[in-house]
Protein backbone atom coordinates (compact mmCIF):
# COMPACT_ATOMS: atom_id res chain seq x y z
CA MET A 1 20.10 -59.31 106.15
CA LYS A 2 22.69 -58.04 108.70
CA ILE A 3 24.05 -54.62 108.61
CA ASN A 4 27.56 -55.94 107.37
CA GLU A 5 25.81 -57.10 104.31
CA LEU A 6 24.64 -53.79 103.09
CA LYS A 7 26.46 -52.49 100.02
CA SER A 8 26.49 -48.87 99.06
CA THR A 9 24.66 -47.68 95.93
CA LYS A 10 27.53 -45.08 95.19
CA THR A 11 30.51 -46.31 93.09
CA PHE A 12 33.70 -44.88 94.22
CA ASN A 13 36.63 -44.22 91.80
CA LYS A 14 39.82 -45.50 93.75
CA ASP A 15 42.04 -44.27 90.79
CA LYS A 16 41.17 -40.63 91.08
CA LYS A 17 44.08 -38.60 92.31
CA ARG A 18 43.78 -35.74 94.81
CA VAL A 19 46.56 -33.35 93.70
CA GLY A 20 48.07 -30.36 95.64
CA ARG A 21 46.72 -31.83 99.06
CA GLY A 22 50.02 -31.85 101.40
CA SER A 23 53.20 -33.40 100.91
CA GLY A 24 52.24 -36.64 102.65
CA SER A 25 49.92 -37.37 99.87
CA GLY A 26 52.96 -37.75 97.30
CA LEU A 27 51.34 -35.03 94.99
CA GLY A 28 51.56 -32.03 97.07
CA LYS A 29 53.37 -28.50 96.40
CA THR A 30 53.75 -28.93 92.65
CA SER A 31 50.91 -31.35 92.05
CA GLY A 32 53.06 -33.76 90.07
CA ARG A 33 53.87 -31.03 87.26
CA GLY A 34 57.53 -30.77 88.06
CA VAL A 35 59.11 -27.39 88.61
CA LYS A 36 58.73 -24.29 86.39
CA GLY A 37 58.33 -24.52 82.60
CA GLN A 38 55.67 -23.99 80.22
CA LYS A 39 53.86 -27.54 81.05
CA SER A 40 53.82 -26.65 84.79
CA ARG A 41 51.34 -23.73 83.93
CA SER A 42 47.72 -23.94 83.95
CA GLY A 43 45.80 -23.78 80.45
CA VAL A 44 48.78 -24.54 78.14
CA SER A 45 48.65 -27.33 75.92
CA ILE A 46 51.55 -28.13 73.31
CA ASN A 47 49.75 -30.31 70.68
CA GLY A 48 51.91 -32.20 68.32
CA PHE A 49 55.08 -30.84 69.92
CA GLU A 50 57.60 -33.65 70.01
CA GLY A 51 60.52 -32.01 71.90
CA GLY A 52 62.10 -30.24 69.01
CA GLN A 53 61.84 -33.65 66.78
CA MET A 54 59.94 -32.99 63.62
CA PRO A 55 56.29 -33.54 64.38
CA LEU A 56 54.45 -36.32 63.04
CA TYR A 57 51.78 -34.41 61.05
CA ARG A 58 54.83 -32.37 59.20
CA ARG A 59 56.89 -35.63 58.34
CA LEU A 60 54.01 -37.33 56.68
CA PRO A 61 53.13 -36.28 52.91
CA LYS A 62 49.82 -34.41 52.23
CA ARG A 63 47.27 -36.56 50.54
CA GLY A 64 44.12 -35.74 48.67
CA PHE A 65 41.86 -32.96 48.00
CA LYS A 66 38.02 -32.37 48.78
CA ASN A 67 36.32 -30.14 46.35
CA ILE A 68 33.71 -28.20 48.31
CA PHE A 69 32.15 -26.88 45.07
CA LYS A 70 31.32 -30.37 43.81
CA LYS A 71 27.77 -31.01 42.88
CA LYS A 72 25.93 -34.08 44.37
CA ILE A 73 24.38 -35.92 41.38
CA GLN A 74 22.50 -39.56 41.36
CA ALA A 75 22.37 -41.47 38.26
CA ILE A 76 18.88 -42.43 36.84
CA ASN A 77 18.47 -44.53 33.66
CA PHE A 78 15.73 -45.41 31.35
CA LYS A 79 15.70 -48.92 32.69
CA ILE A 80 15.32 -47.59 36.09
CA LEU A 81 12.56 -45.21 35.08
CA ASN A 82 10.43 -47.87 33.36
CA ASN A 83 10.48 -49.81 36.71
CA ILE A 84 9.38 -46.79 38.71
CA ILE A 85 6.61 -46.08 36.21
CA LYS A 86 5.39 -49.56 36.37
CA LYS A 87 5.75 -49.84 40.12
CA TYR A 88 4.37 -46.26 41.23
CA ASN A 89 1.93 -45.80 38.33
CA LEU A 90 3.41 -42.21 37.31
CA ASP A 91 1.71 -40.16 34.67
CA THR A 92 3.88 -40.55 31.63
CA ASN A 93 2.65 -36.98 30.61
CA LEU A 94 5.12 -35.41 32.82
CA ILE A 95 7.35 -36.94 35.42
CA LYS A 96 8.93 -34.31 37.62
CA GLU A 97 12.13 -34.55 39.80
CA SER A 98 10.38 -33.18 42.74
CA ASP A 99 7.54 -35.80 42.64
CA LEU A 100 10.36 -38.69 42.80
CA PHE A 101 11.77 -36.95 45.80
CA GLU A 102 8.20 -36.37 47.45
CA LYS A 103 7.48 -39.93 46.88
CA LYS A 104 10.69 -40.92 48.46
CA ILE A 105 11.75 -43.05 45.47
CA PHE A 106 15.11 -40.78 45.60
CA LYS A 107 16.63 -39.06 48.39
CA LYS A 108 17.15 -35.27 48.04
CA SER A 109 20.24 -35.38 50.12
CA LYS A 110 22.01 -37.56 48.00
CA GLY A 111 21.72 -34.95 45.09
CA ASN A 112 20.13 -34.00 42.08
CA LEU A 113 19.04 -36.92 39.27
CA LYS A 114 20.92 -37.15 35.93
CA LEU A 115 19.35 -39.11 33.06
CA LEU A 116 21.67 -41.52 31.47
CA ASN A 117 21.24 -43.52 28.24
CA ILE A 118 21.24 -47.02 29.67
CA GLY A 119 18.45 -49.30 28.95
CA LYS A 120 15.46 -48.86 26.44
CA ILE A 121 12.15 -46.90 26.50
CA ASP A 122 9.10 -48.88 26.92
CA LYS A 123 6.68 -45.93 25.99
CA PRO A 124 7.68 -42.16 25.46
CA PHE A 125 7.26 -39.77 28.53
CA THR A 126 7.78 -36.20 29.28
CA ILE A 127 10.21 -35.55 32.13
CA GLU A 128 11.72 -32.53 33.99
CA ILE A 129 14.84 -33.26 35.65
CA SER A 130 17.95 -31.56 36.84
CA PHE A 131 20.57 -33.06 34.19
CA ALA A 132 20.93 -35.28 31.30
CA SER A 133 23.33 -36.62 28.97
CA LYS A 134 23.18 -35.94 25.41
CA GLY A 135 22.65 -39.70 24.35
CA ALA A 136 19.68 -39.93 26.69
CA ILE A 137 18.37 -36.80 25.12
CA ASP A 138 18.60 -37.91 21.56
CA VAL A 139 17.18 -41.20 22.34
CA LEU A 140 14.27 -39.85 24.38
CA GLU A 141 13.36 -37.23 21.47
CA LYS A 142 13.69 -40.01 18.84
CA ASN A 143 11.07 -41.98 20.63
CA GLY A 144 8.39 -39.21 20.85
CA GLY A 145 9.38 -38.19 24.35
CA LYS A 146 10.31 -34.62 25.74
CA ILE A 147 13.02 -33.47 28.26
CA ASN A 148 12.92 -30.21 30.27
CA LEU A 149 16.19 -29.58 31.97
CA THR A 150 16.09 -27.55 35.14
CA ASN A 151 19.68 -26.86 35.89
CA LYS A 152 21.65 -25.70 33.07
């Protein structure tokens, strides 16, 4: 290896402009900002200003609405519950919503559970859950099960 074959480990950015370093650099005195005016001052940004033309954000129509009070709810039904009872050997005397979250069967971050009337009940069970449809409550109670709603 010869001394002329050595390469520097530092990378130099050739595109970086050093403004305000004399008239010979081409970016001296006013540093390429022109003369006077709001844009020549420091700390001023005119976001969205288009020279008096109606700005884009005002030209386009407003769309949509996001309800900040919306409740997050996950749907669960008898078909899913039957599969969960079989897979995880849950006690049918009392199935709690909190147990389903603790065993990571459902994610708490996606919201509370709501029982819907889809599928059939294999065997009666007691469930403690946040929400349930009227049809699901009727079917469960007709088949000998019980339901406790935690949120009303």
